[in-house]
Structures are given as structure tokens and as C-alpha cells.
Amino acid sequence: MRAGEDWRSLTTALAARLRPHGLDIVHPFAAAGPDTAAASLPDLGRGDPLGLLIGNTRALWAPFVAAWRKDAALRAAADPLERYVEAAVLPALAALGVRHAVRWAHDPPPRLAIQGLADRAGLAPLSPVGLNVHPVYGPWFALRAAAVLDIAGPAAAPPLSPPCAHCAATCAPAFARARAAQQGRDDIGATWPLWLAVRDACPIGRVHRYGEAQIRYHYARDRTALDTRAGGPPR
């Protein structure tokens, strides 16, 4: 780390490195005390480390598909998106020159409690239907990782207000239908349109809705969506 750098400059530097990869959300938070422990984050031996939540909007899709087309190893991966995110985030963090640790939203159990962390960190409140709702993007964003850096972070964020006063009338009925249909099922292979309807019911951030190919990839686990967006399979 260069002399004089603080958590603001490091946040800006990481955001600049990740933006070309479509990871356009880098949110600083106070990674200390009960919140760090609740999210199973390391504290790096200090009481005031910088935390950074990393995520994306629909901006991820185009660079991810471009990388998938160019990289045979990515196409062969069990989950190409997870590998893509790791390949973007790890070198970007290393380039900051600060000791750090990172946990992924896709880690195996015990999982990172990243949705609760996003609420407590002041990024996006957690709604009654289990979706974080950003004030700009609504539910149309994804949380990918949380990093902790060995540098003093910001002060703790104040509690967030509920995301929407109308959740009981809009999203809750859609959530009830999806949850009822999911009973006894281990995956969402047949029920994903109902879970998508929960997101679509939210009135916030509708202009940031994912494109149809991105939706099919995320919800239906449909890899042909990558071919469709890219204009055909790689040669």
C-alpha cells in the first residue's frame, strides 16, 4: 500500500479494476465486531478492518459471456460464473498490496451470510421475501464476495430502513406462491419462473432487470443462454 492511502482510495482502486469485468458493485463497510463474526469473516487480527462487498448488476453479463467464449477452461468448469468471478477478484485484490482475506458467496457450507451482511453494511436492506433490495437497482443485482483488508475501515453504517412500504401487497403474494410450489423439491428446476416472479413483483429498479439470456442462465441453469447471447457456440 502506498503511503497516505486509506479505505476510500483502496475502494476506488478496487472498483476501477473490477468494473471492466462487470463487477460494478464495491461497497465499503466496517468489518469489525459482531457483524464480522456473524458473517464468519476473519478480522485479520485488528479491531477496525476494512470490509468490501463485491457484486454486480446486469453489467456482468456481456464481459462474462465474452470471457466464456475465449476461454476453454472456463467453458469446461462446473460453474463458469464462479470461476470467472474468482479470476477477476483475486488479482484485483492482490494488486492493492494490502494483506487481505476473501470469502465467496458460493463457498460450501458453512456459507457466508452475505445477504445479512449486505443489510448491516448499508448496501441494500433485506426484504421480508428474502431479497436484498438496493435503492437504485432494486433486487436486480447479485452479491459475489466479501473481502477484509488489513487497513482501518469506515465507521459502522446506520441501520437501513425497510426497502419498500408495499412489500406485503406486491412481493409477498408472489413469494407465497413460489414457496408453496417449492415444497418437497430440492431444486428450482421446475419452479424457477415463480421465483423470478418474486423479483419481478418488486417495483424498485425495474429498469435494471436482467436480460432474458441472463435470467435463463441464472434461474434455469441454462448454458445455451451463453451461446444465444454470444451469437452462437465458440468455434
PDB file of C-alpha atoms in Angstrom, residues 69-224:
ATOM      1  CA  ARG A  69     -16.223 -17.711 -25.464  1.00  0.00           C
ATOM      2  CA  LYS A  70     -12.465 -17.115 -25.348  1.00  0.00           C
ATOM      3  CA  ASP A  71     -11.514 -19.489 -22.515  1.00  0.00           C
ATOM      4  CA  ALA A  72     -11.895 -23.253 -22.982  1.00  0.00           C
ATOM      5  CA  ALA A  73     -11.149 -23.867 -19.305  1.00  0.00           C
ATOM      6  CA  LEU A  74     -13.974 -21.552 -18.334  1.00  0.00           C
ATOM      7  CA  ARG A  75     -16.351 -23.377 -20.652  1.00  0.00           C
ATOM      8  CA  ALA A  76     -15.313 -26.689 -19.093  1.00  0.00           C
ATOM      9  CA  ALA A  77     -15.797 -25.502 -15.497  1.00  0.00           C
ATOM     10  CA  ALA A  78     -18.621 -26.938 -13.419  1.00  0.00           C
ATOM     11  CA  ASP A  79     -19.743 -23.377 -12.708  1.00  0.00           C
ATOM     12  CA  PRO A  80     -18.141 -20.946 -15.156  1.00  0.00           C
ATOM     13  CA  LEU A  81     -19.509 -17.860 -13.431  1.00  0.00           C
ATOM     14  CA  GLU A  82     -17.961 -18.755 -10.088  1.00  0.00           C
ATOM     15  CA  ARG A  83     -14.587 -19.322 -11.755  1.00  0.00           C
ATOM     16  CA  TYR A  84     -14.937 -16.084 -13.718  1.00  0.00           C
ATOM     17  CA  VAL A  85     -15.619 -14.073 -10.565  1.00  0.00           C
ATOM     18  CA  GLU A  86     -12.679 -15.609  -8.722  1.00  0.00           C
ATOM     19  CA  ALA A  87     -10.333 -14.979 -11.664  1.00  0.00           C
ATOM     20  CA  ALA A  88     -11.339 -11.314 -11.695  1.00  0.00           C
ATOM     21  CA  VAL A  89     -11.398 -10.623  -7.954  1.00  0.00           C
ATOM     22  CA  LEU A  90      -8.242 -12.370  -6.717  1.00  0.00           C
ATOM     23  CA  PRO A  91      -5.710 -10.492  -8.887  1.00  0.00           C
ATOM     24  CA  ALA A  92      -7.547  -7.219  -8.336  1.00  0.00           C
ATOM     25  CA  LEU A  93      -7.240  -7.630  -4.577  1.00  0.00           C
ATOM     26  CA  ALA A  94      -3.597  -8.719  -4.815  1.00  0.00           C
ATOM     27  CA  ALA A  95      -2.788  -5.606  -6.849  1.00  0.00           C
ATOM     28  CA  LEU A  96      -3.826  -3.402  -3.921  1.00  0.00           C
ATOM     29  CA  GLY A  97      -0.762  -4.527  -1.992  1.00  0.00           C
ATOM     30  CA  VAL A  98      -2.658  -4.913   1.293  1.00  0.00           C
ATOM     31  CA  ARG A  99      -2.969  -8.092   3.338  1.00  0.00           C
ATOM     32  CA  HIS A 100      -6.470  -9.407   2.838  1.00  0.00           C
ATOM     33  CA  ALA A 101      -8.829 -12.347   3.065  1.00  0.00           C
ATOM     34  CA  VAL A 102     -11.823 -13.089   0.873  1.00  0.00           C
ATOM     35  CA  ARG A 103     -14.900 -15.254   1.208  1.00  0.00           C
ATOM     36  CA  TRP A 104     -17.211 -16.140  -1.647  1.00  0.00           C
ATOM     37  CA  ALA A 105     -20.972 -16.217  -1.772  1.00  0.00           C
ATOM     38  CA  HIS A 106     -20.584 -19.613  -3.465  1.00  0.00           C
ATOM     39  CA  ASP A 107     -18.417 -21.129  -0.712  1.00  0.00           C
ATOM     40  CA  PRO A 108     -19.628 -24.517   0.539  1.00  0.00           C
ATOM     41  CA  PRO A 109     -21.330 -24.675   3.966  1.00  0.00           C
ATOM     42  CA  PRO A 110     -20.997 -23.103   6.417  1.00  0.00           C
ATOM     43  CA  ARG A 111     -21.883 -20.396   3.929  1.00  0.00           C
ATOM     44  CA  LEU A 112     -21.041 -16.739   4.108  1.00  0.00           C
ATOM     45  CA  ALA A 113     -24.119 -14.911   5.436  1.00  0.00           C
ATOM     46  CA  ILE A 114     -23.723 -12.357   2.690  1.00  0.00           C
ATOM     47  CA  GLN A 115     -27.330 -11.173   2.473  1.00  0.00           C
ATOM     48  CA  GLY A 116     -27.473 -10.244   6.136  1.00  0.00           C
ATOM     49  CA  LEU A 117     -24.062  -8.649   5.776  1.00  0.00           C
ATOM     50  CA  ALA A 118     -25.283  -6.510   2.867  1.00  0.00           C
ATOM     51  CA  ASP A 119     -28.140  -5.312   5.067  1.00  0.00           C
ATOM     52  CA  ARG A 120     -25.948  -4.494   8.071  1.00  0.00           C
ATOM     53  CA  ALA A 121     -23.248  -2.949   5.889  1.00  0.00           C
ATOM     54  CA  GLY A 122     -25.655  -0.387   4.459  1.00  0.00           C
ATOM     55  CA  LEU A 123     -25.641  -1.672   0.877  1.00  0.00           C
ATOM     56  CA  ALA A 124     -29.182  -2.999   0.490  1.00  0.00           C
ATOM     57  CA  PRO A 125     -31.804  -3.836   3.117  1.00  0.00           C
ATOM     58  CA  LEU A 126     -33.096  -7.376   3.323  1.00  0.00           C
ATOM     59  CA  SER A 127     -36.768  -7.558   2.423  1.00  0.00           C
ATOM     60  CA  PRO A 128     -39.417  -9.836   4.003  1.00  0.00           C
ATOM     61  CA  VAL A 129     -39.240 -12.123   0.945  1.00  0.00           C
ATOM     62  CA  GLY A 130     -35.526 -12.781   1.366  1.00  0.00           C
ATOM     63  CA  LEU A 131     -34.214 -10.432  -1.336  1.00  0.00           C
ATOM     64  CA  ASN A 132     -31.809  -7.578  -0.724  1.00  0.00           C
ATOM     65  CA  VAL A 133     -33.322  -4.518  -2.381  1.00  0.00           C
ATOM     66  CA  HIS A 134     -30.905  -1.821  -3.457  1.00  0.00           C
ATOM     67  CA  PRO A 135     -32.258   1.757  -3.569  1.00  0.00           C
ATOM     68  CA  VAL A 136     -31.261   2.069  -7.239  1.00  0.00           C
ATOM     69  CA  TYR A 137     -31.070  -1.475  -8.627  1.00  0.00           C
ATOM     70  CA  GLY A 138     -33.872  -2.958  -6.564  1.00  0.00           C
ATOM     71  CA  PRO A 139     -33.438  -6.759  -6.410  1.00  0.00           C
ATOM     72  CA  TRP A 140     -31.599  -6.830  -9.761  1.00  0.00           C
ATOM     73  CA  PHE A 141     -28.068  -7.324  -8.507  1.00  0.00           C
ATOM     74  CA  ALA A 142     -26.007 -10.183  -7.120  1.00  0.00           C
ATOM     75  CA  LEU A 143     -23.617 -10.473  -4.195  1.00  0.00           C
ATOM     76  CA  ARG A 144     -20.439 -12.360  -5.072  1.00  0.00           C
ATOM     77  CA  ALA A 145     -17.859 -11.944  -2.322  1.00  0.00           C
ATOM     78  CA  ALA A 146     -16.791 -10.162   0.836  1.00  0.00           C
ATOM     79  CA  ALA A 147     -13.174  -9.148   1.324  1.00  0.00           C
ATOM     80  CA  VAL A 148     -11.480  -7.970   4.510  1.00  0.00           C
ATOM     81  CA  LEU A 149      -8.386  -5.769   4.238  1.00  0.00           C
ATOM     82  CA  ASP A 150      -5.746  -5.039   6.856  1.00  0.00           C
ATOM     83  CA  ILE A 151      -6.399  -1.303   6.978  1.00  0.00           C
ATOM     84  CA  ALA A 152      -8.744   0.818   9.069  1.00  0.00           C
ATOM     85  CA  GLY A 153     -12.223   0.852   7.571  1.00  0.00           C
ATOM     86  CA  PRO A 154     -15.146   3.279   7.784  1.00  0.00           C
ATOM     87  CA  ALA A 155     -17.455   3.793  10.716  1.00  0.00           C
ATOM     88  CA  ALA A 156     -20.354   1.374  11.073  1.00  0.00           C
ATOM     89  CA  ALA A 157     -23.294   2.145   8.795  1.00  0.00           C
ATOM     90  CA  PRO A 158     -26.576   3.276  10.368  1.00  0.00           C
ATOM     91  CA  PRO A 159     -29.466   0.783  10.222  1.00  0.00           C
ATOM     92  CA  LEU A 160     -31.272   0.698   6.899  1.00  0.00           C
ATOM     93  CA  SER A 161     -34.952   1.409   6.527  1.00  0.00           C
ATOM     94  CA  PRO A 162     -37.228  -1.271   5.032  1.00  0.00           C
ATOM     95  CA  PRO A 163     -36.831  -1.232   1.244  1.00  0.00           C
ATOM     96  CA  CYS A 164     -40.480  -0.784   0.337  1.00  0.00           C
ATOM     97  CA  ALA A 165     -43.662   0.000   2.210  1.00  0.00           C
ATOM     98  CA  HIS A 166     -45.725  -2.085  -0.209  1.00  0.00           C
ATOM     99  CA  CYS A 167     -43.925  -5.447   0.027  1.00  0.00           C
ATOM    100  CA  ALA A 168     -46.947  -7.153   1.617  1.00  0.00           C
ATOM    101  CA  ALA A 169     -49.115  -6.244  -1.358  1.00  0.00           C
ATOM    102  CA  THR A 170     -46.598  -6.794  -4.166  1.00  0.00           C
ATOM    103  CA  CYS A 171     -43.819  -9.276  -3.466  1.00  0.00           C
ATOM    104  CA  ALA A 172     -45.237 -11.272  -0.553  1.00  0.00           C
ATOM    105  CA  PRO A 173     -48.067 -12.954  -2.532  1.00  0.00           C
ATOM    106  CA  ALA A 174     -45.600 -13.983  -5.265  1.00  0.00           C
ATOM    107  CA  PHE A 175     -43.234 -15.302  -2.599  1.00  0.00           C
ATOM    108  CA  ALA A 176     -46.011 -17.352  -1.012  1.00  0.00           C
ATOM    109  CA  ARG A 177     -46.847 -18.951  -4.355  1.00  0.00           C
ATOM    110  CA  ALA A 178     -43.215 -19.811  -5.068  1.00  0.00           C
ATOM    111  CA  ARG A 179     -42.635 -21.223  -1.603  1.00  0.00           C
ATOM    112  CA  ALA A 180     -45.765 -23.392  -1.808  1.00  0.00           C
ATOM    113  CA  ALA A 181     -44.694 -24.790  -5.180  1.00  0.00           C
ATOM    114  CA  GLN A 182     -41.209 -25.489  -3.838  1.00  0.00           C
ATOM    115  CA  GLN A 183     -42.396 -27.736  -1.008  1.00  0.00           C
ATOM    116  CA  GLY A 184     -40.759 -31.149  -1.314  1.00  0.00           C
ATOM    117  CA  ARG A 185     -38.403 -30.078  -4.107  1.00  0.00           C
ATOM    118  CA  ASP A 186     -34.636 -29.904  -3.740  1.00  0.00           C
ATOM    119  CA  ASP A 187     -34.003 -27.525  -6.636  1.00  0.00           C
ATOM    120  CA  ILE A 188     -35.838 -24.875  -8.603  1.00  0.00           C
ATOM    121  CA  GLY A 189     -35.679 -26.621 -11.954  1.00  0.00           C
ATOM    122  CA  ALA A 190     -39.462 -26.604 -12.384  1.00  0.00           C
ATOM    123  CA  THR A 191     -40.348 -23.665 -10.154  1.00  0.00           C
ATOM    124  CA  TRP A 192     -37.882 -21.007 -11.265  1.00  0.00           C
ATOM    125  CA  PRO A 193     -40.495 -18.911 -13.133  1.00  0.00           C
ATOM    126  CA  LEU A 194     -42.317 -18.483  -9.820  1.00  0.00           C
ATOM    127  CA  TRP A 195     -39.121 -17.344  -8.079  1.00  0.00           C
ATOM    128  CA  LEU A 196     -38.426 -14.963 -10.937  1.00  0.00           C
ATOM    129  CA  ALA A 197     -41.933 -13.573 -10.418  1.00  0.00           C
ATOM    130  CA  VAL A 198     -40.956 -12.621  -6.866  1.00  0.00           C
ATOM    131  CA  ARG A 199     -38.181 -10.420  -8.216  1.00  0.00           C
ATOM    132  CA  ASP A 200     -40.406  -9.055 -10.950  1.00  0.00           C
ATOM    133  CA  ALA A 201     -43.016  -8.063  -8.373  1.00  0.00           C
ATOM    134  CA  CYS A 202     -40.667  -5.548  -6.770  1.00  0.00           C
ATOM    135  CA  PRO A 203     -41.404  -2.007  -8.027  1.00  0.00           C
ATOM    136  CA  ILE A 204     -37.855  -0.767  -7.342  1.00  0.00           C
ATOM    137  CA  GLY A 205     -35.152  -0.851 -10.006  1.00  0.00           C
ATOM    138  CA  ARG A 206     -37.190  -2.361 -12.814  1.00  0.00           C
ATOM    139  CA  VAL A 207     -35.111  -0.610 -15.471  1.00  0.00           C
ATOM    140  CA  HIS A 208     -32.144  -2.656 -14.208  1.00  0.00           C
ATOM    141  CA  ARG A 209     -33.864  -6.015 -14.798  1.00  0.00           C
ATOM    142  CA  TYR A 210     -31.559  -8.682 -16.211  1.00  0.00           C
ATOM    143  CA  GLY A 211     -31.863  -9.569 -19.885  1.00  0.00           C
ATOM    144  CA  GLU A 212     -33.670 -12.760 -20.832  1.00  0.00           C
ATOM    145  CA  ALA A 213     -30.495 -14.744 -21.554  1.00  0.00           C
ATOM    146  CA  GLN A 214     -29.005 -13.758 -18.202  1.00  0.00           C
ATOM    147  CA  ILE A 215     -32.224 -14.734 -16.453  1.00  0.00           C
ATOM    148  CA  ARG A 216     -32.279 -18.156 -18.117  1.00  0.00           C
ATOM    149  CA  TYR A 217     -28.674 -18.769 -17.147  1.00  0.00           C
ATOM    150  CA  HIS A 218     -29.152 -17.806 -13.509  1.00  0.00           C
ATOM    151  CA  TYR A 219     -32.588 -19.265 -12.855  1.00  0.00           C
ATOM    152  CA  ALA A 220     -32.893 -22.217 -15.245  1.00  0.00           C
ATOM    153  CA  ARG A 221     -29.165 -23.082 -15.219  1.00  0.00           C
ATOM    154  CA  ASP A 222     -29.417 -22.978 -18.994  1.00  0.00           C
ATOM    155  CA  ARG A 223     -25.940 -22.841 -20.556  1.00  0.00           C
ATOM    156  CA  THR A 224     -27.412 -22.423 -24.012  1.00  0.00           C
TER     157      THR A 224
END
